[in-house]
Short mmCIF file of C-alpha atoms and ligand atoms in Angstrom, two decimals:
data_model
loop_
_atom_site.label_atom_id
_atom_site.label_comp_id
_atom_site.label_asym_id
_atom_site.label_seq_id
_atom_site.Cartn_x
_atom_site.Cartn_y
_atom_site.Cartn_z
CA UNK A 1 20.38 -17.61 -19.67
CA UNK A 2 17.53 -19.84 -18.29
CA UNK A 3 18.84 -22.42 -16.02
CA UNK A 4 16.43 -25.57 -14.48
CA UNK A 5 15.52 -24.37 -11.01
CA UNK A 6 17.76 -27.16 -8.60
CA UNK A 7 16.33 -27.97 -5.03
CA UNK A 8 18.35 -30.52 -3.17
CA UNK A 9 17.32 -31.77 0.50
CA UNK A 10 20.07 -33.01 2.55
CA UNK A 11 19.31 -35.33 5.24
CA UNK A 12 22.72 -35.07 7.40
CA UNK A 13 22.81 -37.81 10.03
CA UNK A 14 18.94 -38.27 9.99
CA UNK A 15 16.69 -41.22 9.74
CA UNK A 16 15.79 -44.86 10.12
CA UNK A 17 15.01 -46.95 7.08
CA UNK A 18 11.54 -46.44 8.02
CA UNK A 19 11.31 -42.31 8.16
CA UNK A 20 13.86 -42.56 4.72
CA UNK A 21 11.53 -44.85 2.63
CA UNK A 22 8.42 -42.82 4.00
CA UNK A 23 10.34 -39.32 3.03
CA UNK A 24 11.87 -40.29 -0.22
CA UNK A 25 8.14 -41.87 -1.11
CA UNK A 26 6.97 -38.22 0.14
CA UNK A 27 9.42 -36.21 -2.15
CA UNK A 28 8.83 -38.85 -5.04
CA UNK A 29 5.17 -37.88 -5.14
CA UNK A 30 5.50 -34.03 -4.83
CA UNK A 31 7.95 -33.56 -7.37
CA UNK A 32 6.67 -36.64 -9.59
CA UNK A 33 7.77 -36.98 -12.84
CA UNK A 34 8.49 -33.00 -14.07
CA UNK A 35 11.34 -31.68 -15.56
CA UNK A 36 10.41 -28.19 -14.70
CA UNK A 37 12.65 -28.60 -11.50
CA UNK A 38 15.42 -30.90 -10.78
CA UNK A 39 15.45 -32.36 -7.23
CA UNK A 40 17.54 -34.49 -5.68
CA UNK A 41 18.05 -36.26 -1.98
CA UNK A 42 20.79 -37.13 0.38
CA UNK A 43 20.22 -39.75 3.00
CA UNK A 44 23.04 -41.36 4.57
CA UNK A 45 24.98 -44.09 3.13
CA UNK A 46 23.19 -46.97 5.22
CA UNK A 47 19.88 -45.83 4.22
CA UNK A 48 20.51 -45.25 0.33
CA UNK A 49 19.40 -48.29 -1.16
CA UNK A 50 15.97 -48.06 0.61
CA UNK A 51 15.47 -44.63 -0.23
CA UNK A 52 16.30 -45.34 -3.94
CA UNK A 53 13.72 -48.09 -4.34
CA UNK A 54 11.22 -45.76 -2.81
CA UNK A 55 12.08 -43.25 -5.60
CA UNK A 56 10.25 -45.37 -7.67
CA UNK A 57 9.22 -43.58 -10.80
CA UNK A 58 10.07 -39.99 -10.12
CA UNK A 59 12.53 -37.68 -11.34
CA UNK A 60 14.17 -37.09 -7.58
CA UNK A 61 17.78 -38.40 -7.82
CA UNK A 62 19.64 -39.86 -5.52
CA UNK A 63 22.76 -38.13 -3.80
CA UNK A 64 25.57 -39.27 -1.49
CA UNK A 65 27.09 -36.25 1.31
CA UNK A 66 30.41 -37.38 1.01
CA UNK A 67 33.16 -39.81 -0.37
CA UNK A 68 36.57 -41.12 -0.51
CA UNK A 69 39.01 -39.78 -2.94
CA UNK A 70 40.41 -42.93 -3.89
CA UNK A 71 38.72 -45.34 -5.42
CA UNK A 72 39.49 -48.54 -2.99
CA UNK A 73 42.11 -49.16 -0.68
CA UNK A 74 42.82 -49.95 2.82
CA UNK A 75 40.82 -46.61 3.79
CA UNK A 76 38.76 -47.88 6.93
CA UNK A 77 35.00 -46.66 7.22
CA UNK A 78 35.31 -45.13 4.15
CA UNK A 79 33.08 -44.97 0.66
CA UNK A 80 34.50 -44.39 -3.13
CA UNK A 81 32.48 -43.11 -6.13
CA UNK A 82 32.91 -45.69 -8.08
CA UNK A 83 30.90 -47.61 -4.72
CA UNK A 84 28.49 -44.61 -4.75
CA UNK A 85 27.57 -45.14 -8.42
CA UNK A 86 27.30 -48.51 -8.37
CA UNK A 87 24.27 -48.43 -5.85
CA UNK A 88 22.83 -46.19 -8.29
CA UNK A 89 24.12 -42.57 -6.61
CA UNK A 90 24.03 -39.78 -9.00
CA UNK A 91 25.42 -36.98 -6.89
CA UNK A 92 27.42 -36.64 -4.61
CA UNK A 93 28.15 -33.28 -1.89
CA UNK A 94 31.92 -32.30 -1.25
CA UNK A 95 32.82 -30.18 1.23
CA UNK A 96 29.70 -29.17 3.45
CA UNK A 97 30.78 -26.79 6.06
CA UNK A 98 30.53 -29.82 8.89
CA UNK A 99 33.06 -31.47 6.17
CA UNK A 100 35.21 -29.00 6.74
CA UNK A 101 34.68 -27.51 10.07
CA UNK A 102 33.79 -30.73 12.25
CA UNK A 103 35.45 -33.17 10.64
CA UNK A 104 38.93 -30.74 9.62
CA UNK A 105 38.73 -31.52 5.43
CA UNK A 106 41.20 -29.06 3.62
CA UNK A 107 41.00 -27.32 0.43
CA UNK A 108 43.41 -29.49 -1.22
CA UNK A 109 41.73 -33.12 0.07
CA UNK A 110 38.17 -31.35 -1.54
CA UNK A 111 39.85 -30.98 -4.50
CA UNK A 112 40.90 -34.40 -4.57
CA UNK A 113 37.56 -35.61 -4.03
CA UNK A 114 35.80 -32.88 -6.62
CA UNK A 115 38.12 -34.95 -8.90
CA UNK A 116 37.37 -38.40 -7.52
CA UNK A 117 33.70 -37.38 -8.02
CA UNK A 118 33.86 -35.87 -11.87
CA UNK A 119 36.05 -38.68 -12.73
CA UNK A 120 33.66 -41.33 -11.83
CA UNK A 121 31.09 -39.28 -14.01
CA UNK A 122 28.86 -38.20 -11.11
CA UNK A 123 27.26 -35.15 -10.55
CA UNK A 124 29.34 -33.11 -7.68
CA UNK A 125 27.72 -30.25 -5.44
CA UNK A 126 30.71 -28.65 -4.41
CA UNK A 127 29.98 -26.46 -1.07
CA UNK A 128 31.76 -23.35 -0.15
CA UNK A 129 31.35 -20.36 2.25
CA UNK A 130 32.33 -18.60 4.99
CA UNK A 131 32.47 -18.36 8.87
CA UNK A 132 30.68 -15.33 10.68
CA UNK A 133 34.00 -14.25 11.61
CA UNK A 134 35.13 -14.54 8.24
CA UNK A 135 32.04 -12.28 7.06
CA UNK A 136 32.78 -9.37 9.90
CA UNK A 137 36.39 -9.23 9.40
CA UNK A 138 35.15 -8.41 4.94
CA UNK A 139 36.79 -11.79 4.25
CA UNK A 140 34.02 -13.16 2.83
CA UNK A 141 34.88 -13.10 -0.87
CA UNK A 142 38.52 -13.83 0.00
CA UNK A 143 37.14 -17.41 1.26
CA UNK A 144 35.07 -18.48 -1.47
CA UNK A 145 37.90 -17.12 -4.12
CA UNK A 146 40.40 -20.02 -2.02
CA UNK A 147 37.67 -22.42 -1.83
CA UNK A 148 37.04 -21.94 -5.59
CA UNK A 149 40.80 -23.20 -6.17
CA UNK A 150 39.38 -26.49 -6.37
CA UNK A 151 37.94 -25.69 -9.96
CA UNK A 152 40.56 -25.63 -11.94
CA UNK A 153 40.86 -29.07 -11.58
CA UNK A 154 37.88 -29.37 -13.43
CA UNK A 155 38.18 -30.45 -16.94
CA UNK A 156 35.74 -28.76 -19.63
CA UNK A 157 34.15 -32.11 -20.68
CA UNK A 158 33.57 -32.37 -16.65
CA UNK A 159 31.88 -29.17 -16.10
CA UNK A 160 28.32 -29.89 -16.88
CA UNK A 161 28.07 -31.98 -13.52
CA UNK A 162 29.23 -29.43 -11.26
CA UNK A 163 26.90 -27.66 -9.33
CA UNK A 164 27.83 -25.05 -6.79
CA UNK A 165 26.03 -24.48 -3.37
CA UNK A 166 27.20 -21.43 -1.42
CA UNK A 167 26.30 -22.14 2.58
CA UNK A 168 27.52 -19.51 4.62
CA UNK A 169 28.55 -21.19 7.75
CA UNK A 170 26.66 -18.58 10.25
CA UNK A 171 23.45 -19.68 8.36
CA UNK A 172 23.63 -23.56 8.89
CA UNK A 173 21.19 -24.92 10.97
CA UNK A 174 21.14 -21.48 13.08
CA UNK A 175 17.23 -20.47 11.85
CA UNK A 176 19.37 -17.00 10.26
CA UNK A 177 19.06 -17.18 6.81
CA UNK A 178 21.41 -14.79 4.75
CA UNK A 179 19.07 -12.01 3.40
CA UNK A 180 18.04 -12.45 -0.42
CA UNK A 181 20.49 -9.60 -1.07
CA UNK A 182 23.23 -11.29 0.83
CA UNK A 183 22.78 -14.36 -0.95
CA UNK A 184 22.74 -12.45 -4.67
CA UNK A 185 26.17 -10.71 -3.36
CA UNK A 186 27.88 -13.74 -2.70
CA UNK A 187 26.21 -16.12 -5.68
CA UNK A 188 27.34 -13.10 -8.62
CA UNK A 189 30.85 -13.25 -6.61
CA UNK A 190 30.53 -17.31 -6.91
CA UNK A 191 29.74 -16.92 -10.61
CA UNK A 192 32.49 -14.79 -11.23
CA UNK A 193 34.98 -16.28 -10.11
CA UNK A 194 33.93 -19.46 -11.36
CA UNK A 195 34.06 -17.81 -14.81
CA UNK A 196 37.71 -16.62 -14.19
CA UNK A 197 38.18 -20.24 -13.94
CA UNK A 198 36.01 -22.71 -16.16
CA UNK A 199 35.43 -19.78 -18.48
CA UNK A 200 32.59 -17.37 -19.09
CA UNK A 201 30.06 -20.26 -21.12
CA UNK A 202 30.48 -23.00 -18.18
CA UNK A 203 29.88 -20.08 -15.30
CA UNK A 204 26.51 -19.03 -17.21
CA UNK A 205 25.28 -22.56 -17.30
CA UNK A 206 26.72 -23.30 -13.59
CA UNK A 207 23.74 -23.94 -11.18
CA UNK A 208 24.19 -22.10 -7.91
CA UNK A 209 22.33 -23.31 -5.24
CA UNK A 210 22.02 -21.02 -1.74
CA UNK A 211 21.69 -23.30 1.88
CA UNK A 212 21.77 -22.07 5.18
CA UNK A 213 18.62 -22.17 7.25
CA UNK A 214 15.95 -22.20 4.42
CA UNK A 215 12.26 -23.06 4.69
CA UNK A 216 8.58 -22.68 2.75
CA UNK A 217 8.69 -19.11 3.97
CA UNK A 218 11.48 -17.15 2.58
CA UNK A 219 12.45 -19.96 -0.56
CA UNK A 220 10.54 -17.72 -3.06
CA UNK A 221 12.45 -14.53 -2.50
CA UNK A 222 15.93 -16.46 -2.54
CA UNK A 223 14.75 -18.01 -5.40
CA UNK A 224 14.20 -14.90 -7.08
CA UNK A 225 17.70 -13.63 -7.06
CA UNK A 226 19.36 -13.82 -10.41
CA UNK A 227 21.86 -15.85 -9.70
CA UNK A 228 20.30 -17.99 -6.91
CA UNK A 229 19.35 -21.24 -9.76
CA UNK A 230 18.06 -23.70 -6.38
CA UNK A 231 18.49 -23.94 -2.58
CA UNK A 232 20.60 -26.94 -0.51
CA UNK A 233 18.11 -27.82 2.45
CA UNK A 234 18.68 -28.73 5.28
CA UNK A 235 16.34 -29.21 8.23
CA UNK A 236 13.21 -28.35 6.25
CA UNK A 237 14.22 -30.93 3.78
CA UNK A 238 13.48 -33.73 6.79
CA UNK A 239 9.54 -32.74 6.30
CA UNK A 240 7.90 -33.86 3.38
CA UNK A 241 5.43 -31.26 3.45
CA UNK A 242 8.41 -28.67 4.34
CA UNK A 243 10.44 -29.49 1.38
CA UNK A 244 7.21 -29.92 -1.19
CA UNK A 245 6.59 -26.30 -0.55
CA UNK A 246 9.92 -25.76 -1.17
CA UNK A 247 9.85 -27.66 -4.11
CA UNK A 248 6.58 -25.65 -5.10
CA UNK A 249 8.63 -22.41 -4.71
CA UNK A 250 10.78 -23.44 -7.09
CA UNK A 251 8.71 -24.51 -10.33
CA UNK A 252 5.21 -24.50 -9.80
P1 13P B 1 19.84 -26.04 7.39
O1 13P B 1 18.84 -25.86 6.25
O2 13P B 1 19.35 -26.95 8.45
O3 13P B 1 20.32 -24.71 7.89
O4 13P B 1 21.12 -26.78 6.75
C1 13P B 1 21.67 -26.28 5.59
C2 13P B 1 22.68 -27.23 5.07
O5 13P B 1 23.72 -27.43 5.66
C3 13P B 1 22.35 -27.97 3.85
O6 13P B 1 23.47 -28.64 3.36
#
């Protein structure tokens, strides 16, 4: 099963409208127009429609970290899908660990927005994993298995825009990446139980993407795990010269 190599930078709260145009013009020239790899970026919401026109030509697309489930209403500060697509978003993240852990979203209000997200006929990278405590008390695959629940919301016709990240939360932004093994573990475990789920064709086509503390230096032997298809960047993904090696790690 051969499955297109996926690197996706996520920008968190990062940025003016002058560092986003400069980075997105940065990623848009290392990853031009190839196929080979898919890429795609996720500013913040203020500073999408500047990083889109810098996009220009290239085959980067453009991602949103988070949305609404419902598609308007009297939901204050908040964005929809349908809002997200019509600036031209492609993707969109739901549930990064800060999602859940900072800002208290629940497995059933993810779900909601996985749906929100499919429904709107977006691409969705849906992020799971677990806490460090989670990990030393051998919880680990009991966490992703709940997390998973919100899958079987997803319809078959739905299932070729959902892509998977798996971001341990002891990894994030903490410089300790999970060890290629680790990653492998948990990804197989991902696929798995996605297959119990959207069945055994979707799960081999699923694109599994690993995030937690990655850079230039060990993306090549995450990438070479089986069932490790891209990687979710964080920090690294704020330097364009970071996140082109990356990118180079990835599909030459
Ligand atoms: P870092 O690469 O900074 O650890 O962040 C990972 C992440 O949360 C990507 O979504």
């Amino acid at each position: 099963m051969t499955r297109t190599p996926y690197v996706a930078g996520n920008w968190k709260m990062h940025g003016t409208r002058r560092k986003a145009a400069a980075l997105a013009r940065a990623v848009a020239a290392a990853q031009g127009d190839t196929t080979a790899r898919r890429c795609t970026v996720f500013p913040t919401f203020v500073h999408l429609d500047i990083v889109r026109r810098n996009l220009r030509d290239s085959t980067v697309r453009l991602g949103a970290q988070n949305c609404h489930p419902e598609p308007e209403g009297a939901y204050t500060g908040e964005i929809s899908a349908p809002m997200l697509r019509d600036v031209g978003v492609e993707s969109v993240l739901v549930g990064h660990s800060e999602r859940r852990h900072l800002f208290g979203e629940r497995d059933a209000f993810l779900a909601d927005k996985l749906q929100a997200v499919l429904e709107t006929g977006l691409e969705a990278v849906f992020c799971v994993g677990e806490t460090l405590e989670e990990r030393e008390s051998g919880r680990t695959f009991a966490v992703l298995e709940r997390q998973l629940g919100a899958l079987r919301r997803v319809a078959p016709d739905q299932a070729g825009r959902l892509v998977v990240a798996y971001e341990p939360v002891w990894a994030i932004g903490t410089g300790r990446t999970a060890t290629p093994a680790q990653a492998q573990e948990a990804h197989a475990e991902v696929r798995r139980l996605a297959g119990a789920i959207l069945g055994a064709d979707a799960a081999a086509t699923l694109p599994l993407l690993y995030g937690g503390s990655v850079k230039p230096g060990n993306a090549p032997d995450l990438l070479a795990q089986d069932d490790v298809d891209g990687l979710l960047v964080g920090g690294a993904s704020l330097d364009g010269d970071s996140f082109a090696d990356i990118l180079g790690a990835a599909a030459p």
